[in-house]
PDB file of C-alpha atoms and ligand atoms in Angstrom:
ATOM      1  CA  MET M   1       0.025  17.438   4.117  1.00  0.00           C
ATOM      2  CA  ALA M   2      -1.256  21.013   4.543  1.00  0.00           C
ATOM      3  CA  GLU M   3       0.694  23.715   6.358  1.00  0.00           C
ATOM      4  CA  ASP M   4      -1.693  23.549   9.343  1.00  0.00           C
ATOM      5  CA  GLY M   5      -0.642  19.916   9.911  1.00  0.00           C
ATOM      6  CA  HIS M   6      -3.909  18.498   8.583  1.00  0.00           C
ATOM      7  CA  LEU M   7      -3.984  15.947   5.815  1.00  0.00           C
ATOM      8  CA  HIS M   8      -4.692  17.531   2.429  1.00  0.00           C
ATOM      9  CA  HIS M   9      -2.797  15.332  -0.021  1.00  0.00           C
ATOM     10  CA  LEU M  10      -1.472  11.852   0.835  1.00  0.00           C
ATOM     11  CA  LEU M  11       1.678  11.376  -1.263  1.00  0.00           C
ATOM     12  CA  LYS M  12       3.869   9.412   1.149  1.00  0.00           C
ATOM     13  CA  LEU M  13       3.944   8.529   4.846  1.00  0.00           C
ATOM     14  CA  ALA M  14       7.409  10.000   5.554  1.00  0.00           C
ATOM     15  CA  GLY M  15       7.086  13.402   7.173  1.00  0.00           C
ATOM     16  CA  LEU M  16       3.602  12.845   8.649  1.00  0.00           C
ATOM     17  CA  GLU M  17       3.090  13.327  12.366  1.00  0.00           C
ATOM     18  CA  PRO M  18       2.427  10.180  14.406  1.00  0.00           C
ATOM     19  CA  LYS M  19      -0.972  11.594  15.430  1.00  0.00           C
ATOM     20  CA  VAL M  20      -2.087  11.869  11.796  1.00  0.00           C
ATOM     21  CA  LEU M  21      -1.295   8.191  11.212  1.00  0.00           C
ATOM     22  CA  LEU M  22      -2.801   7.054  14.524  1.00  0.00           C
ATOM     23  CA  ASP M  23      -6.018   9.012  13.921  1.00  0.00           C
ATOM     24  CA  ILE M  24      -6.427   7.295  10.549  1.00  0.00           C
ATOM     25  CA  LEU M  25      -5.841   3.869  12.094  1.00  0.00           C
ATOM     26  CA  ASP M  26      -8.324   4.606  14.890  1.00  0.00           C
ATOM     27  CA  GLN M  27     -10.917   5.894  12.452  1.00  0.00           C
ATOM     28  CA  ALA M  28     -10.404   2.814  10.260  1.00  0.00           C
ATOM     29  CA  GLU M  29     -11.213   0.589  13.258  1.00  0.00           C
ATOM     30  CA  THR M  30     -14.638   2.236  13.472  1.00  0.00           C
ATOM     31  CA  TYR M  31     -15.422   1.072   9.927  1.00  0.00           C
ATOM     32  CA  LEU M  32     -14.756  -2.622  10.563  1.00  0.00           C
ATOM     33  CA  ARG M  33     -17.789  -4.883  10.864  1.00  0.00           C
ATOM     34  CA  PRO M  34     -18.064  -8.611  11.639  1.00  0.00           C
ATOM     35  CA  PRO M  35     -18.206 -10.868   8.568  1.00  0.00           C
ATOM     36  CA  GLY M  36     -21.747 -11.329   7.299  1.00  0.00           C
ATOM     37  CA  SER M  37     -23.067  -8.054   8.638  1.00  0.00           C
ATOM     38  CA  ALA M  38     -23.752  -4.989   6.476  1.00  0.00           C
ATOM     39  CA  PRO M  39     -20.636  -2.899   5.740  1.00  0.00           C
ATOM     40  CA  ALA M  40     -20.099   0.403   7.463  1.00  0.00           C
ATOM     41  CA  ARG M  41     -21.373   3.510   5.722  1.00  0.00           C
ATOM     42  CA  ASP M  42     -20.796   7.199   6.249  1.00  0.00           C
ATOM     43  CA  ASP M  43     -22.335   9.961   4.117  1.00  0.00           C
ATOM     44  CA  CYS M  44     -19.638  12.521   4.749  1.00  0.00           C
ATOM     45  CA  LEU M  45     -18.709  12.736   1.060  1.00  0.00           C
ATOM     46  CA  ALA M  46     -22.267  12.951  -0.298  1.00  0.00           C
ATOM     47  CA  GLY M  47     -22.340  15.165  -3.369  1.00  0.00           C
ATOM     48  CA  ARG M  48     -18.548  15.103  -3.785  1.00  0.00           C
ATOM     49  CA  THR M  49     -16.752  13.475  -6.682  1.00  0.00           C
ATOM     50  CA  ILE M  50     -13.804  11.093  -6.434  1.00  0.00           C
ATOM     51  CA  ALA M  51     -11.866  10.218  -9.603  1.00  0.00           C
ATOM     52  CA  ASN M  52      -9.870   7.000  -9.517  1.00  0.00           C
ATOM     53  CA  LEU M  53      -7.124   7.170 -12.149  1.00  0.00           C
ATOM     54  CA  PHE M  54      -5.279   3.910 -12.448  1.00  0.00           C
ATOM     55  CA  PHE M  55      -2.572   4.010 -15.110  1.00  0.00           C
ATOM     56  CA  GLU M  56      -1.121   0.708 -13.858  1.00  0.00           C
ATOM     57  CA  ALA M  57      -2.751  -2.643 -13.105  1.00  0.00           C
ATOM     58  CA  SER M  58      -4.561  -3.009  -9.803  1.00  0.00           C
ATOM     59  CA  THR M  59      -7.216  -5.227  -8.341  1.00  0.00           C
ATOM     60  CA  ARG M  60      -7.542  -4.739  -4.593  1.00  0.00           C
ATOM     61  CA  THR M  61      -6.361  -1.130  -4.295  1.00  0.00           C
ATOM     62  CA  ARG M  62      -8.665   0.002  -7.045  1.00  0.00           C
ATOM     63  CA  ALA M  63     -11.643  -2.049  -5.863  1.00  0.00           C
ATOM     64  CA  SER M  64     -11.217  -0.858  -2.296  1.00  0.00           C
ATOM     65  CA  PHE M  65     -10.910   2.816  -3.247  1.00  0.00           C
ATOM     66  CA  GLU M  66     -14.084   2.456  -5.335  1.00  0.00           C
ATOM     67  CA  LEU M  67     -16.010   0.732  -2.582  1.00  0.00           C
ATOM     68  CA  ALA M  68     -14.681   3.159   0.026  1.00  0.00           C
ATOM     69  CA  ALA M  69     -15.887   6.115  -2.046  1.00  0.00           C
ATOM     70  CA  LYS M  70     -19.292   4.546  -2.597  1.00  0.00           C
ATOM     71  CA  ARG M  71     -19.687   3.705   1.073  1.00  0.00           C
ATOM     72  CA  MET M  72     -18.926   7.346   1.873  1.00  0.00           C
ATOM     73  CA  SER M  73     -21.752   8.299  -0.550  1.00  0.00           C
ATOM     74  CA  ALA M  74     -19.468  10.066  -3.042  1.00  0.00           C
ATOM     75  CA  ASP M  75     -19.903  10.059  -6.815  1.00  0.00           C
ATOM     76  CA  VAL M  76     -17.164   7.874  -8.237  1.00  0.00           C
ATOM     77  CA  LEU M  77     -15.459   7.955 -11.600  1.00  0.00           C
ATOM     78  CA  ASN M  78     -13.079   5.156 -12.545  1.00  0.00           C
ATOM     79  CA  LEU M  79     -10.643   5.614 -15.410  1.00  0.00           C
ATOM     80  CA  ASP M  80      -8.011   3.120 -16.391  1.00  0.00           C
ATOM     81  CA  VAL M  81      -5.373   3.159 -19.032  1.00  0.00           C
ATOM     82  CA  ASN M  82      -7.433   1.184 -21.496  1.00  0.00           C
ATOM     83  CA  THR M  83     -10.283   3.683 -21.572  1.00  0.00           C
ATOM     84  CA  SER M  84      -8.491   6.939 -20.928  1.00  0.00           C
ATOM     85  CA  SER M  85      -7.137   9.440 -23.437  1.00  0.00           C
ATOM     86  CA  ARG M  86      -3.652   9.017 -22.096  1.00  0.00           C
ATOM     87  CA  ILE M  87      -3.053   6.266 -24.647  1.00  0.00           C
ATOM     88  CA  LYS M  88      -4.190   8.759 -27.309  1.00  0.00           C
ATOM     89  CA  GLY M  89      -1.360  11.038 -26.288  1.00  0.00           C
ATOM     90  CA  GLU M  90      -3.164  13.356 -23.914  1.00  0.00           C
ATOM     91  CA  SER M  91      -0.877  14.316 -21.081  1.00  0.00           C
ATOM     92  CA  ILE M  92      -1.880  13.211 -17.594  1.00  0.00           C
ATOM     93  CA  LEU M  93      -2.244  16.865 -16.615  1.00  0.00           C
ATOM     94  CA  ASP M  94      -4.714  17.515 -19.410  1.00  0.00           C
ATOM     95  CA  THR M  95      -6.766  14.556 -18.130  1.00  0.00           C
ATOM     96  CA  ILE M  96      -6.633  16.025 -14.628  1.00  0.00           C
ATOM     97  CA  TYR M  97      -7.658  19.525 -15.805  1.00  0.00           C
ATOM     98  CA  THR M  98     -10.545  17.948 -17.726  1.00  0.00           C
ATOM     99  CA  LEU M  99     -11.824  16.165 -14.634  1.00  0.00           C
ATOM    100  CA  GLN M 100     -11.201  19.229 -12.498  1.00  0.00           C
ATOM    101  CA  ALA M 101     -13.477  21.145 -14.885  1.00  0.00           C
ATOM    102  CA  MET M 102     -16.149  18.544 -14.078  1.00  0.00           C
ATOM    103  CA  GLN M 103     -15.752  19.348 -10.399  1.00  0.00           C
ATOM    104  CA  ALA M 104     -13.822  16.298  -9.213  1.00  0.00           C
ATOM    105  CA  ASP M 105     -12.763  16.913  -5.600  1.00  0.00           C
ATOM    106  CA  ILE M 106     -10.351  14.036  -4.923  1.00  0.00           C
ATOM    107  CA  PHE M 107      -7.988  12.331  -7.316  1.00  0.00           C
ATOM    108  CA  VAL M 108      -6.737   8.831  -6.533  1.00  0.00           C
ATOM    109  CA  ILE M 109      -3.704   8.151  -8.713  1.00  0.00           C
ATOM    110  CA  ARG M 110      -1.685   5.048  -9.543  1.00  0.00           C
ATOM    111  CA  ASP M 111       1.138   5.432 -12.028  1.00  0.00           C
ATOM    112  CA  ALA M 112       4.325   3.637 -13.043  1.00  0.00           C
ATOM    113  CA  SER M 113       6.358   6.847 -13.124  1.00  0.00           C
ATOM    114  CA  ALA M 114       7.877   8.387 -10.016  1.00  0.00           C
ATOM    115  CA  GLY M 115       6.769  11.914  -9.122  1.00  0.00           C
ATOM    116  CA  ILE M 116       3.344  11.931 -10.839  1.00  0.00           C
ATOM    117  CA  PRO M 117       1.184  12.273  -7.670  1.00  0.00           C
ATOM    118  CA  ALA M 118       3.318  15.167  -6.422  1.00  0.00           C
ATOM    119  CA  LEU M 119       3.242  16.829  -9.838  1.00  0.00           C
ATOM    120  CA  ILE M 120      -0.574  16.637  -9.940  1.00  0.00           C
ATOM    121  CA  ALA M 121      -0.852  17.872  -6.350  1.00  0.00           C
ATOM    122  CA  ALA M 122       1.225  20.907  -7.317  1.00  0.00           C
ATOM    123  CA  LYS M 123      -0.958  21.738 -10.300  1.00  0.00           C
ATOM    124  CA  VAL M 124      -4.553  21.171  -9.153  1.00  0.00           C
ATOM    125  CA  GLU M 125      -6.750  23.856  -7.604  1.00  0.00           C
ATOM    126  CA  PRO M 126      -6.158  24.263  -3.881  1.00  0.00           C
ATOM    127  CA  HIS M 127      -9.413  22.674  -2.741  1.00  0.00           C
ATOM    128  CA  ILE M 128      -8.573  19.394  -4.530  1.00  0.00           C
ATOM    129  CA  SER M 129      -6.889  16.476  -2.779  1.00  0.00           C
ATOM    130  CA  VAL M 130      -4.544  13.909  -4.359  1.00  0.00           C
ATOM    131  CA  LEU M 131      -4.173  10.418  -2.920  1.00  0.00           C
ATOM    132  CA  ASN M 132      -1.246   8.263  -4.038  1.00  0.00           C
ATOM    133  CA  ALA M 133      -2.504   4.743  -4.778  1.00  0.00           C
ATOM    134  CA  GLY M 134       0.900   3.390  -5.862  1.00  0.00           C
ATOM    135  CA  GLU M 135       3.793   5.326  -7.409  1.00  0.00           C
ATOM    136  CA  ALA M 136       6.466   3.392  -9.321  1.00  0.00           C
ATOM    137  CA  ASP M 137       8.765   1.662  -6.790  1.00  0.00           C
ATOM    138  CA  VAL M 138       8.643   4.736  -4.544  1.00  0.00           C
ATOM    139  CA  SER M 139       5.516   5.021  -2.465  1.00  0.00           C
ATOM    140  CA  HIS M 140       2.203   3.317  -1.635  1.00  0.00           C
ATOM    141  CA  PRO M 141       1.013   5.106   1.502  1.00  0.00           C
ATOM    142  CA  THR M 142      -2.451   3.585   1.828  1.00  0.00           C
ATOM    143  CA  GLN M 143      -0.882   0.117   1.671  1.00  0.00           C
ATOM    144  CA  GLY M 144       1.526   1.192   4.367  1.00  0.00           C
ATOM    145  CA  LEU M 145      -1.369   2.283   6.557  1.00  0.00           C
ATOM    146  CA  LEU M 146      -3.315  -0.930   6.086  1.00  0.00           C
ATOM    147  CA  ASP M 147      -0.216  -2.912   6.912  1.00  0.00           C
ATOM    148  CA  LEU M 148       0.312  -0.848  10.066  1.00  0.00           C
ATOM    149  CA  LEU M 149      -3.304  -1.395  11.085  1.00  0.00           C
ATOM    150  CA  THR M 150      -2.948  -5.145  10.556  1.00  0.00           C
ATOM    151  CA  ILE M 151       0.224  -5.278  12.614  1.00  0.00           C
ATOM    152  CA  ARG M 152      -1.285  -3.196  15.421  1.00  0.00           C
ATOM    153  CA  GLN M 153      -4.379  -5.416  15.568  1.00  0.00           C
ATOM    154  CA  HIS M 154      -2.307  -8.558  15.989  1.00  0.00           C
ATOM    155  CA  LYS M 155       0.642  -7.257  17.986  1.00  0.00           C
ATOM    156  CA  GLY M 156      -0.922  -4.447  19.998  1.00  0.00           C
ATOM    157  CA  GLY M 157       1.625  -1.839  18.921  1.00  0.00           C
ATOM    158  CA  PHE M 158       4.965  -1.371  17.209  1.00  0.00           C
ATOM    159  CA  ASP M 159       7.599  -0.861  19.905  1.00  0.00           C
ATOM    160  CA  GLY M 160      10.008  -3.760  20.295  1.00  0.00           C
ATOM    161  CA  LEU M 161       8.652  -5.686  17.324  1.00  0.00           C
ATOM    162  CA  THR M 162      10.853  -7.427  14.796  1.00  0.00           C
ATOM    163  CA  VAL M 163       9.488  -7.008  11.275  1.00  0.00           C
ATOM    164  CA  THR M 164      11.041  -9.057   8.449  1.00  0.00           C
ATOM    165  CA  ILE M 165      10.317  -8.287   4.807  1.00  0.00           C
ATOM    166  CA  ILE M 166      11.380 -10.917   2.296  1.00  0.00           C
ATOM    167  CA  GLY M 167      11.525 -10.907  -1.514  1.00  0.00           C
ATOM    168  CA  ASP M 168      11.991  -8.265  -4.185  1.00  0.00           C
ATOM    169  CA  ILE M 169      12.614  -5.307  -1.916  1.00  0.00           C
ATOM    170  CA  ALA M 170      14.560  -3.322  -4.529  1.00  0.00           C
ATOM    171  CA  HIS M 171      11.407  -2.655  -6.549  1.00  0.00           C
ATOM    172  CA  SER M 172       8.888  -2.523  -3.717  1.00  0.00           C
ATOM    173  CA  ARG M 173       6.883   0.588  -2.910  1.00  0.00           C
ATOM    174  CA  VAL M 174       5.022  -1.537  -0.354  1.00  0.00           C
ATOM    175  CA  ALA M 175       8.194  -2.083   1.664  1.00  0.00           C
ATOM    176  CA  ARG M 176       9.142   1.605   1.389  1.00  0.00           C
ATOM    177  CA  SER M 177       5.836   2.847   2.760  1.00  0.00           C
ATOM    178  CA  LEU M 178       5.572   0.281   5.535  1.00  0.00           C
ATOM    179  CA  ILE M 179       9.040   1.107   6.794  1.00  0.00           C
ATOM    180  CA  GLU M 180       8.307   4.855   6.628  1.00  0.00           C
ATOM    181  CA  GLY M 181       5.216   4.255   8.770  1.00  0.00           C
ATOM    182  CA  LEU M 182       6.982   1.961  11.238  1.00  0.00           C
ATOM    183  CA  SER M 183       9.742   4.496  11.775  1.00  0.00           C
ATOM    184  CA  ILE M 184       7.141   7.173  12.616  1.00  0.00           C
ATOM    185  CA  LEU M 185       5.115   5.010  15.007  1.00  0.00           C
ATOM    186  CA  GLY M 186       7.559   2.968  16.993  1.00  0.00           C
ATOM    187  CA  ASN M 187      10.907   1.512  17.670  1.00  0.00           C
ATOM    188  CA  SER M 188      10.871  -1.721  15.736  1.00  0.00           C
ATOM    189  CA  GLU M 189      13.730  -3.809  14.389  1.00  0.00           C
ATOM    190  CA  VAL M 190      13.551  -4.116  10.626  1.00  0.00           C
ATOM    191  CA  ARG M 191      15.163  -6.927   8.656  1.00  0.00           C
ATOM    192  CA  LEU M 192      15.103  -6.859   4.883  1.00  0.00           C
ATOM    193  CA  ALA M 193      15.946 -10.169   3.228  1.00  0.00           C
ATOM    194  CA  ALA M 194      16.283 -10.126  -0.548  1.00  0.00           C
ATOM    195  CA  PRO M 195      17.728 -12.503  -3.137  1.00  0.00           C
ATOM    196  CA  PRO M 196      20.881 -11.222  -4.838  1.00  0.00           C
ATOM    197  CA  GLY M 197      19.987  -8.481  -7.290  1.00  0.00           C
ATOM    198  CA  MET M 198      16.814  -7.564  -5.366  1.00  0.00           C
ATOM    199  CA  GLU M 199      18.489  -5.839  -2.406  1.00  0.00           C
ATOM    200  CA  PRO M 200      17.252  -2.329  -1.704  1.00  0.00           C
ATOM    201  CA  ASP M 201      19.235   0.898  -1.724  1.00  0.00           C
ATOM    202  CA  PRO M 202      20.361   1.175   1.948  1.00  0.00           C
ATOM    203  CA  ASP M 203      19.737   4.917   1.831  1.00  0.00           C
ATOM    204  CA  HIS M 204      16.007   4.213   1.600  1.00  0.00           C
ATOM    205  CA  TYR M 205      16.090   2.109   4.770  1.00  0.00           C
ATOM    206  CA  PRO M 206      18.244   3.755   7.434  1.00  0.00           C
ATOM    207  CA  GLY M 207      18.692   1.511  10.461  1.00  0.00           C
ATOM    208  CA  ALA M 208      17.415  -1.664   8.756  1.00  0.00           C
ATOM    209  CA  THR M 209      19.476  -4.842   8.427  1.00  0.00           C
ATOM    210  CA  ILE M 210      19.826  -5.851   4.762  1.00  0.00           C
ATOM    211  CA  THR M 211      20.718  -9.474   4.065  1.00  0.00           C
ATOM    212  CA  SER M 212      20.325 -12.304   1.570  1.00  0.00           C
ATOM    213  CA  ASP M 213      20.118 -14.806   4.460  1.00  0.00           C
ATOM    214  CA  ILE M 214      16.348 -15.412   4.444  1.00  0.00           C
ATOM    215  CA  ASP M 215      16.487 -18.086   7.139  1.00  0.00           C
ATOM    216  CA  GLY M 216      18.466 -15.864   9.494  1.00  0.00           C
ATOM    217  CA  ALA M 217      16.122 -12.925   8.899  1.00  0.00           C
ATOM    218  CA  ILE M 218      13.090 -15.021   9.840  1.00  0.00           C
ATOM    219  CA  GLU M 219      14.628 -16.316  13.088  1.00  0.00           C
ATOM    220  CA  GLY M 220      12.552 -15.161  16.059  1.00  0.00           C
ATOM    221  CA  THR M 221      10.653 -12.507  14.120  1.00  0.00           C
ATOM    222  CA  ASP M 222       7.138 -11.251  14.975  1.00  0.00           C
ATOM    223  CA  VAL M 223       5.962 -10.177  11.536  1.00  0.00           C
ATOM    224  CA  ILE M 224       6.869 -11.527   8.076  1.00  0.00           C
ATOM    225  CA  VAL M 225       5.893  -9.573   4.974  1.00  0.00           C
ATOM    226  CA  THR M 226       6.333 -11.513   1.719  1.00  0.00           C
ATOM    227  CA  LEU M 227       6.624  -9.628  -1.584  1.00  0.00           C
ATOM    228  CA  ARG M 228       5.968 -10.507  -5.216  1.00  0.00           C
ATOM    229  CA  ILE M 229       8.792 -10.263  -7.733  1.00  0.00           C
ATOM    230  CA  GLN M 230       8.012  -7.022  -9.597  1.00  0.00           C
ATOM    231  CA  ARG M 231       8.656  -8.470 -13.061  1.00  0.00           C
ATOM    232  CA  GLU M 232       7.193  -5.384 -14.720  1.00  0.00           C
ATOM    233  CA  ARG M 233       9.971  -3.289 -13.171  1.00  0.00           C
ATOM    234  CA  ILE M 234      12.828  -5.704 -13.956  1.00  0.00           C
ATOM    235  CA  ARG M 235      14.450  -5.223 -17.386  1.00  0.00           C
ATOM    236  CA  GLU M 236      16.813  -8.199 -17.394  1.00  0.00           C
ATOM    237  CA  LYS M 237      14.369 -11.057 -16.842  1.00  0.00           C
ATOM    238  CA  SER M 238      16.677 -13.793 -18.142  1.00  0.00           C
ATOM    239  CA  SER M 239      18.548 -13.844 -14.849  1.00  0.00           C
ATOM    240  CA  LEU M 240      15.395 -14.665 -12.839  1.00  0.00           C
ATOM    241  CA  MET M 241      15.305 -18.226 -11.467  1.00  0.00           C
ATOM    242  CA  THR M 242      12.460 -20.672 -12.075  1.00  0.00           C
ATOM    243  CA  ASN M 243       9.460 -20.611  -9.714  1.00  0.00           C
ATOM    244  CA  PRO M 244      10.260 -23.883  -7.900  1.00  0.00           C
ATOM    245  CA  GLU M 245      13.857 -22.791  -7.475  1.00  0.00           C
ATOM    246  CA  TYR M 246      12.801 -19.402  -6.094  1.00  0.00           C
ATOM    247  CA  LEU M 247      10.405 -21.009  -3.565  1.00  0.00           C
ATOM    248  CA  LYS M 248      13.115 -23.398  -2.424  1.00  0.00           C
ATOM    249  CA  GLN M 249      15.790 -20.761  -2.019  1.00  0.00           C
ATOM    250  CA  TYR M 250      13.919 -17.604  -1.048  1.00  0.00           C
ATOM    251  CA  GLY M 251      10.201 -18.344  -0.606  1.00  0.00           C
ATOM    252  CA  LEU M 252       8.317 -18.508   2.679  1.00  0.00           C
ATOM    253  CA  THR M 253       7.841 -22.261   3.106  1.00  0.00           C
ATOM    254  CA  GLU M 254       6.283 -23.998   6.107  1.00  0.00           C
ATOM    255  CA  ALA M 255       9.757 -25.130   7.226  1.00  0.00           C
ATOM    256  CA  ARG M 256      11.124 -21.566   7.132  1.00  0.00           C
ATOM    257  CA  LEU M 257       8.103 -20.186   9.002  1.00  0.00           C
ATOM    258  CA  GLU M 258       8.999 -22.468  11.925  1.00  0.00           C
ATOM    259  CA  ARG M 259      12.016 -20.274  12.569  1.00  0.00           C
ATOM    260  CA  ALA M 260       9.797 -17.298  13.373  1.00  0.00           C
ATOM    261  CA  ARG M 261       8.087 -16.805  16.726  1.00  0.00           C
ATOM    262  CA  ALA M 262       5.189 -19.216  17.196  1.00  0.00           C
ATOM    263  CA  ASP M 263       2.772 -16.267  17.184  1.00  0.00           C
ATOM    264  CA  ALA M 264       4.331 -14.544  14.165  1.00  0.00           C
ATOM    265  CA  ILE M 265       1.943 -13.215  11.535  1.00  0.00           C
ATOM    266  CA  VAL M 266       2.415 -13.666   7.773  1.00  0.00           C
ATOM    267  CA  MET M 267       1.459 -10.819   5.445  1.00  0.00           C
ATOM    268  CA  HIS M 268       1.393 -10.270   1.676  1.00  0.00           C
ATOM    269  CA  PRO M 269       0.069  -7.176  -0.128  1.00  0.00           C
ATOM    270  CA  GLY M 270      -1.218  -9.208  -3.088  1.00  0.00           C
ATOM    271  CA  PRO M 271      -1.291 -10.109  -5.847  1.00  0.00           C
ATOM    272  CA  MET M 272       0.301 -13.288  -4.583  1.00  0.00           C
ATOM    273  CA  ASN M 273       2.162 -15.864  -6.630  1.00  0.00           C
ATOM    274  CA  ARG M 274       1.483 -19.071  -4.766  1.00  0.00           C
ATOM    275  CA  ASP M 275       4.439 -21.389  -4.452  1.00  0.00           C
ATOM    276  CA  VAL M 276       6.844 -18.716  -5.645  1.00  0.00           C
ATOM    277  CA  GLU M 277       7.427 -16.112  -2.898  1.00  0.00           C
ATOM    278  CA  ILE M 278       5.052 -17.894  -0.497  1.00  0.00           C
ATOM    279  CA  ALA M 279       3.953 -21.521  -0.197  1.00  0.00           C
ATOM    280  CA  GLY M 280       0.213 -21.983  -0.713  1.00  0.00           C
ATOM    281  CA  ALA M 281       0.002 -23.807   2.627  1.00  0.00           C
ATOM    282  CA  VAL M 282       1.517 -20.804   4.415  1.00  0.00           C
ATOM    283  CA  ALA M 283      -0.745 -18.321   2.630  1.00  0.00           C
ATOM    284  CA  ASP M 284      -3.782 -20.336   3.734  1.00  0.00           C
ATOM    285  CA  GLY M 285      -2.324 -21.311   7.103  1.00  0.00           C
ATOM    286  CA  PRO M 286      -3.261 -20.200  10.618  1.00  0.00           C
ATOM    287  CA  GLN M 287      -0.599 -17.500  10.817  1.00  0.00           C
ATOM    288  CA  SER M 288      -1.644 -15.801   7.581  1.00  0.00           C
ATOM    289  CA  VAL M 289      -3.422 -12.439   7.943  1.00  0.00           C
ATOM    290  CA  ILE M 290      -3.542 -11.791   4.183  1.00  0.00           C
ATOM    291  CA  THR M 291      -7.305 -11.529   3.841  1.00  0.00           C
ATOM    292  CA  ARG M 292      -7.412  -9.394   6.959  1.00  0.00           C
ATOM    293  CA  GLN M 293      -5.087  -6.950   5.164  1.00  0.00           C
ATOM    294  CA  VAL M 294      -7.653  -6.684   2.370  1.00  0.00           C
ATOM    295  CA  THR M 295     -10.466  -5.968   4.828  1.00  0.00           C
ATOM    296  CA  ASN M 296      -8.306  -3.388   6.578  1.00  0.00           C
ATOM    297  CA  GLY M 297      -7.446  -1.791   3.242  1.00  0.00           C
ATOM    298  CA  LEU M 298     -11.019  -0.793   2.651  1.00  0.00           C
ATOM    299  CA  ALA M 299     -11.439   0.550   6.196  1.00  0.00           C
ATOM    300  CA  VAL M 300      -8.219   2.560   5.930  1.00  0.00           C
ATOM    301  CA  ARG M 301      -9.273   4.114   2.628  1.00  0.00           C
ATOM    302  CA  MET M 302     -12.647   5.046   4.112  1.00  0.00           C
ATOM    303  CA  ALA M 303     -10.832   6.590   7.055  1.00  0.00           C
ATOM    304  CA  ILE M 304      -8.588   8.665   4.770  1.00  0.00           C
ATOM    305  CA  LEU M 305     -11.603   9.929   2.833  1.00  0.00           C
ATOM    306  CA  ALA M 306     -13.357  10.776   6.113  1.00  0.00           C
ATOM    307  CA  THR M 307     -10.246  12.622   7.307  1.00  0.00           C
ATOM    308  CA  LEU M 308     -10.178  14.743   4.165  1.00  0.00           C
ATOM    309  CA  ALA M 309     -13.875  15.473   4.465  1.00  0.00           C
ATOM    310  CA  GLY M 310     -13.505  16.467   8.109  1.00  0.00           C
ATOM    311  CA  ASN M 311     -10.413  18.604   7.600  1.00  0.00           C
ATOM    312  CA  ARG M 312     -11.841  20.586   4.753  1.00  0.00           C
ATOM    313  CA  ASN M 313     -15.533  20.666   5.624  1.00  0.00           C
ATOM    314  CA  LEU M 314     -16.248  18.978   2.325  1.00  0.00           C
ATOM    315  CA  ALA M 315     -19.502  17.505   3.565  1.00  0.00           C
TER     316      ALA M 315
HETATM  317  C1  NCD N 401       1.122  -3.990  -4.510  1.00  0.00           C
HETATM  318  C2  NCD N 401       1.362  -2.837  -5.438  1.00  0.00           C
HETATM  319  O1  NCD N 401       0.643  -2.635  -6.425  1.00  0.00           O
HETATM  320  O2  NCD N 401       2.298  -2.138  -5.173  1.00  0.00           O
HETATM  321  N1  NCD N 401      -0.171  -4.489  -4.530  1.00  0.00           N
HETATM  322  C3  NCD N 401      -1.180  -3.786  -3.910  1.00  0.00           C
HETATM  323  O3  NCD N 401      -1.303  -2.578  -4.013  1.00  0.00           O
HETATM  324  N2  NCD N 401      -1.982  -4.511  -3.126  1.00  0.00           N
HETATM  325  C4  NCD N 401       2.166  -5.020  -4.583  1.00  0.00           C
HETATM  326  C5  NCD N 401       2.412  -5.700  -5.878  1.00  0.00           C
HETATM  327  O4  NCD N 401       1.912  -5.356  -6.934  1.00  0.00           O
HETATM  328  O5  NCD N 401       3.188  -6.664  -5.831  1.00  0.00           O
END
């Protein structure tokens, strides 16, 4: 965020003004097109360069940032850990300075270490923007925005909603960013239901109910967000239960979903482990909005790029 209140870097949702979030959601709506028609385009980043630096695995976030950049007519550079010099020992800042010297304008960063996007934002030249595309278990602001857009489309707003997140909340940057956004935009009730050992730090979720009673947390809720077990962030894997056992005890099954409101929506950020945290029949069922989240993710990323271009007269 810049001092004038305009978006310059996007590192986390916490601390942003409601208007900044709402403007991005509104702009994202303008980039949605019916299935089968040509995707929206906007040439506001023509001649600008966006560098996508993914030092951690990603499918949809990376693909959607790449498509968003191309649909905004930017030049796009994609680096991942397998092809970058970081594995040869070059520091991430040296990689950034190298790309800055090639006139990159926007860096999109995913990294397994906390603090990397903020470090880069502090070191780059002032005209450069940094977008956080997933930071350890701390922050994933564009995911938070796409989740907010999906909820708003189906529920009309945020006030008075009950939002239940189930699964590995302790290691989830997705949950962190969604809850930051919800607390900025409305007055919703948040229930966090995690298996033992996966409960979040309550300090990260002021006002939320934290429980291991998955059934109780789903009762009468409007929105259910299911989360993958973040195995890559769990050191002691031997204590994890088997997949069928996890589904039975903590997964979103069709029987559990019946406890929610009849018009409740089911979300998942992906990648999804079918029949572990969510039953395949629920993921493919009428209440699932999972593919809608993917569509919204691209529109939200286009909207963020357009916001940066507009704020800084990049075009
Ligand atoms: C999430 C992530 O990477 O944090 N996925 C995503 O960005 N769509 C969630 C996950 O990996 O489980």
